[in-house]
CSV table of C-alpha atoms in Angstrom, one decimal:
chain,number,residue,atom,x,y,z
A,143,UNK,CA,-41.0,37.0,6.8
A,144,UNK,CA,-40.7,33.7,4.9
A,145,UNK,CA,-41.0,33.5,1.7
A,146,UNK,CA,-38.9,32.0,-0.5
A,147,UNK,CA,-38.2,35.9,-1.8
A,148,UNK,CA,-37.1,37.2,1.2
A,149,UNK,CA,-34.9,34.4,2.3
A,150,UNK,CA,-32.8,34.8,-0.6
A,151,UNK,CA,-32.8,38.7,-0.3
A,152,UNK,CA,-31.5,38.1,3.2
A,153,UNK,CA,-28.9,35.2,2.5
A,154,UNK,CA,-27.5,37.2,-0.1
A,155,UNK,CA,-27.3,40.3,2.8
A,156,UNK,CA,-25.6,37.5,4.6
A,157,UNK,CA,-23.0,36.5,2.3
A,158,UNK,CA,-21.9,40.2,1.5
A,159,UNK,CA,-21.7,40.6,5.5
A,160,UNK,CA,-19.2,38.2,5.8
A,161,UNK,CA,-21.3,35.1,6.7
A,162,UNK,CA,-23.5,33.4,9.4
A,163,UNK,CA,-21.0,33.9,12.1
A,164,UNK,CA,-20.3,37.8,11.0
A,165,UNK,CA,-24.2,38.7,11.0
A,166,UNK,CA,-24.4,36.4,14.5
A,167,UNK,CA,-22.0,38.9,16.1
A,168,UNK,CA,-24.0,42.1,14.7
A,169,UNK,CA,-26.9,40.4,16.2
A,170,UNK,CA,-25.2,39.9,19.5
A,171,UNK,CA,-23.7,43.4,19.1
A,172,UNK,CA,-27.1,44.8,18.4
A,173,UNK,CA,-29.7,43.2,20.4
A,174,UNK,CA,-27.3,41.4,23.1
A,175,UNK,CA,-28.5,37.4,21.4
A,176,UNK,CA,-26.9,36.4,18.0
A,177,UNK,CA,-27.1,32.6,17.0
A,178,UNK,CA,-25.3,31.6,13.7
A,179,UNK,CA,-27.7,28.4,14.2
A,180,UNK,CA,-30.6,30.7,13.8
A,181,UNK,CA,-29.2,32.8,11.0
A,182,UNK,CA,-28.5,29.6,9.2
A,183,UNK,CA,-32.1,28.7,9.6
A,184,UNK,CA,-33.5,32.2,8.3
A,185,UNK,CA,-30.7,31.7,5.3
A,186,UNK,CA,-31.9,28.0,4.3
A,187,UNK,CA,-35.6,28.9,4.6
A,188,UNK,CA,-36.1,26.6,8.1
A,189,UNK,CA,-37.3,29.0,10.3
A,190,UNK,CA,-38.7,33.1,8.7
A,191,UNK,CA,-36.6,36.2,8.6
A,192,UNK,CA,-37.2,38.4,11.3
A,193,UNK,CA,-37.6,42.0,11.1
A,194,UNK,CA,-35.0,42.7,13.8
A,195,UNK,CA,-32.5,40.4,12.0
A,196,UNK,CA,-33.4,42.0,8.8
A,197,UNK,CA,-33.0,45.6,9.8
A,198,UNK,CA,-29.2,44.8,11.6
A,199,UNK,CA,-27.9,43.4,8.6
A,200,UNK,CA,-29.1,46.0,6.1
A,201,UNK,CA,-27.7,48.4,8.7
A,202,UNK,CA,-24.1,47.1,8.9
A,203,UNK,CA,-24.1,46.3,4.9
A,204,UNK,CA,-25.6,49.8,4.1
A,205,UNK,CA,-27.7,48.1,1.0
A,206,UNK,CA,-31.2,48.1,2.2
A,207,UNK,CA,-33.3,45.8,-0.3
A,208,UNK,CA,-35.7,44.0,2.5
A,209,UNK,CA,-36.7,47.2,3.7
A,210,UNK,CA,-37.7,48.5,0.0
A,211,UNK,CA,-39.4,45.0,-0.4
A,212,UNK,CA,-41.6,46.0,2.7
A,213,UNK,CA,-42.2,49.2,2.0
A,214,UNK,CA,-43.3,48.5,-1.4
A,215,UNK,CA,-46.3,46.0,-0.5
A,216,UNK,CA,-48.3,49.2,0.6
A,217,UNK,CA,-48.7,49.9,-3.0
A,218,UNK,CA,-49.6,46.5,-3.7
A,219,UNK,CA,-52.7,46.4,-3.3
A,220,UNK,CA,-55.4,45.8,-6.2
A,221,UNK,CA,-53.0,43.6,-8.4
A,222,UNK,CA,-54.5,40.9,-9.8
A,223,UNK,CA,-52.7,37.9,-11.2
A,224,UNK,CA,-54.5,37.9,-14.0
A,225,UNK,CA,-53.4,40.9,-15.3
A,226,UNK,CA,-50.1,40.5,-16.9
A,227,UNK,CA,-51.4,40.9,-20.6
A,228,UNK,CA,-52.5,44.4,-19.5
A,229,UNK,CA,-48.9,45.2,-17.2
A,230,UNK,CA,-47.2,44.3,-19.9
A,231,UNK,CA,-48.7,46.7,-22.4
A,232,UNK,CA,-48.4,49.3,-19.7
A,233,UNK,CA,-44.4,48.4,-18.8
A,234,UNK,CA,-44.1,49.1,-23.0
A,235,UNK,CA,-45.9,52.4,-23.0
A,236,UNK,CA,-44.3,53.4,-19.0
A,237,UNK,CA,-40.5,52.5,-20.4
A,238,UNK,CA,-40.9,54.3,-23.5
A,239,UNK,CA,-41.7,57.7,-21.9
A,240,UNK,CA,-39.1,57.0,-19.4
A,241,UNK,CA,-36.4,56.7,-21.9
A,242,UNK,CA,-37.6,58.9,-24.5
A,243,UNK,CA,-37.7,61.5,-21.6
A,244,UNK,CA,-33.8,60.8,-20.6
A,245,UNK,CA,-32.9,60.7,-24.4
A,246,UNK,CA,-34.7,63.9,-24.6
A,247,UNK,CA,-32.4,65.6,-21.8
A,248,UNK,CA,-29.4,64.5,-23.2
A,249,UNK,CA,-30.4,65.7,-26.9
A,250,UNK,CA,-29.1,68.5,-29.0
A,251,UNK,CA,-32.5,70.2,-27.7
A,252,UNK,CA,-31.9,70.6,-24.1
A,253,UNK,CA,-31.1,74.0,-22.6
A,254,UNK,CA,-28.7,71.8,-20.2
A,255,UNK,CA,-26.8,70.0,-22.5
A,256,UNK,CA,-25.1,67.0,-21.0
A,257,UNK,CA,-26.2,68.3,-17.4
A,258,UNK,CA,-30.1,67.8,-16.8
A,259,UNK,CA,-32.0,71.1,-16.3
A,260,UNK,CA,-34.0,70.9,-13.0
A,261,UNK,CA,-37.4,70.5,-15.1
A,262,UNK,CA,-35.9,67.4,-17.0
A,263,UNK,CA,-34.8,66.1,-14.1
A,264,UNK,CA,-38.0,66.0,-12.6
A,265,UNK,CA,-39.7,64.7,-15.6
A,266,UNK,CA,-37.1,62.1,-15.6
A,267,UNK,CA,-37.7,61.0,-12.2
A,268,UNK,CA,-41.5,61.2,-12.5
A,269,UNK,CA,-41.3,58.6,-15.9
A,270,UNK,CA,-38.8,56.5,-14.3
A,271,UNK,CA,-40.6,56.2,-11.2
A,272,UNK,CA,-43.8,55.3,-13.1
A,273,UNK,CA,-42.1,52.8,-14.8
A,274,UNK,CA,-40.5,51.3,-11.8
A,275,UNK,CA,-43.9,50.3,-10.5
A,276,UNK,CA,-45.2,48.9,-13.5
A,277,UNK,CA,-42.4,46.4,-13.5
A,278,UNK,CA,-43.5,45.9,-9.3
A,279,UNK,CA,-46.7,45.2,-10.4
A,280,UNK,CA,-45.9,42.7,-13.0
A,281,UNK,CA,-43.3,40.7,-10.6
A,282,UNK,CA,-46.3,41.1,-7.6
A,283,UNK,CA,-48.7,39.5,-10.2
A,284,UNK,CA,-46.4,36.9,-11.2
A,285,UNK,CA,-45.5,35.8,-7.6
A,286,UNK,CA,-49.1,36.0,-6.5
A,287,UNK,CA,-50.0,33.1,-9.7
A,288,UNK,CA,-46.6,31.3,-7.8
């Protein structure tokens, strides 16, 4: 993995590890080789992230961001870069059922009061979720005109 994304996802997993030298060990300690040389490289963009590397440093952090990232290009198919008018329209209407859902929870109208009932809950979830991959697709669209 080396784009210019990913290197700084994993740099930053780096620095909250405790450094070249600290992932270098949990490399060693994982997979029996660990090279701060070669995390350096995947840090500064010389040489791509591996997967192994990657996975061992989410792991010993407990934040898992890289793994997201490659989970979500499955569902990034069909975005075109010259569609950010239209995502952006979309993001509006997506965000505004999202929040008017959660205000609506937390409203004098809810059966659950300040505590979401198990349907607003879902219907949070679902609006959220929705909206969450709108804003993908407009940061997928932007990096693909990159």
């Amino acid at each position: 993995m080396a784009d210019p994304v990913t290197r700084g996802i994993f740099d930053g997993l780096v620095r909250r590890a405790g450094g070249v030298e600290a992932v270098a060990a949990v490399l060693e300690a994982r997979y029996g080789v660990g090279c701060k040389g070669t995390v350096s490289k995947m840090c500064s963009g010389q040489i791509g992230v591996t997967v192994d590397a990657a996975i061992a440093v989410e792991d010993f952090v407990g934040a898992f961001p890289l793994t997201n990232r490659m989970f979500e290009r499955t569902g990034r198919e069909g975005v075109r870069a010259g569609c950010l008018k239209e995502l952006a329209a979309q993001s509006t209407v997506a965000s505004g059922q999202a929040h008017s859902a959660l205000i609506r929870a937390f409203s004098h109208l809810s059966p659950g009061g300040e505590a979401l009932t198990a349907e607003e809950r879902a219907e949070v979830i679902a609006h959220m979720r929705a909206a969450r991959q709108v804003l993908t697709d407009i940061i997928d669209a932007a990096e693909a005109q990159g």
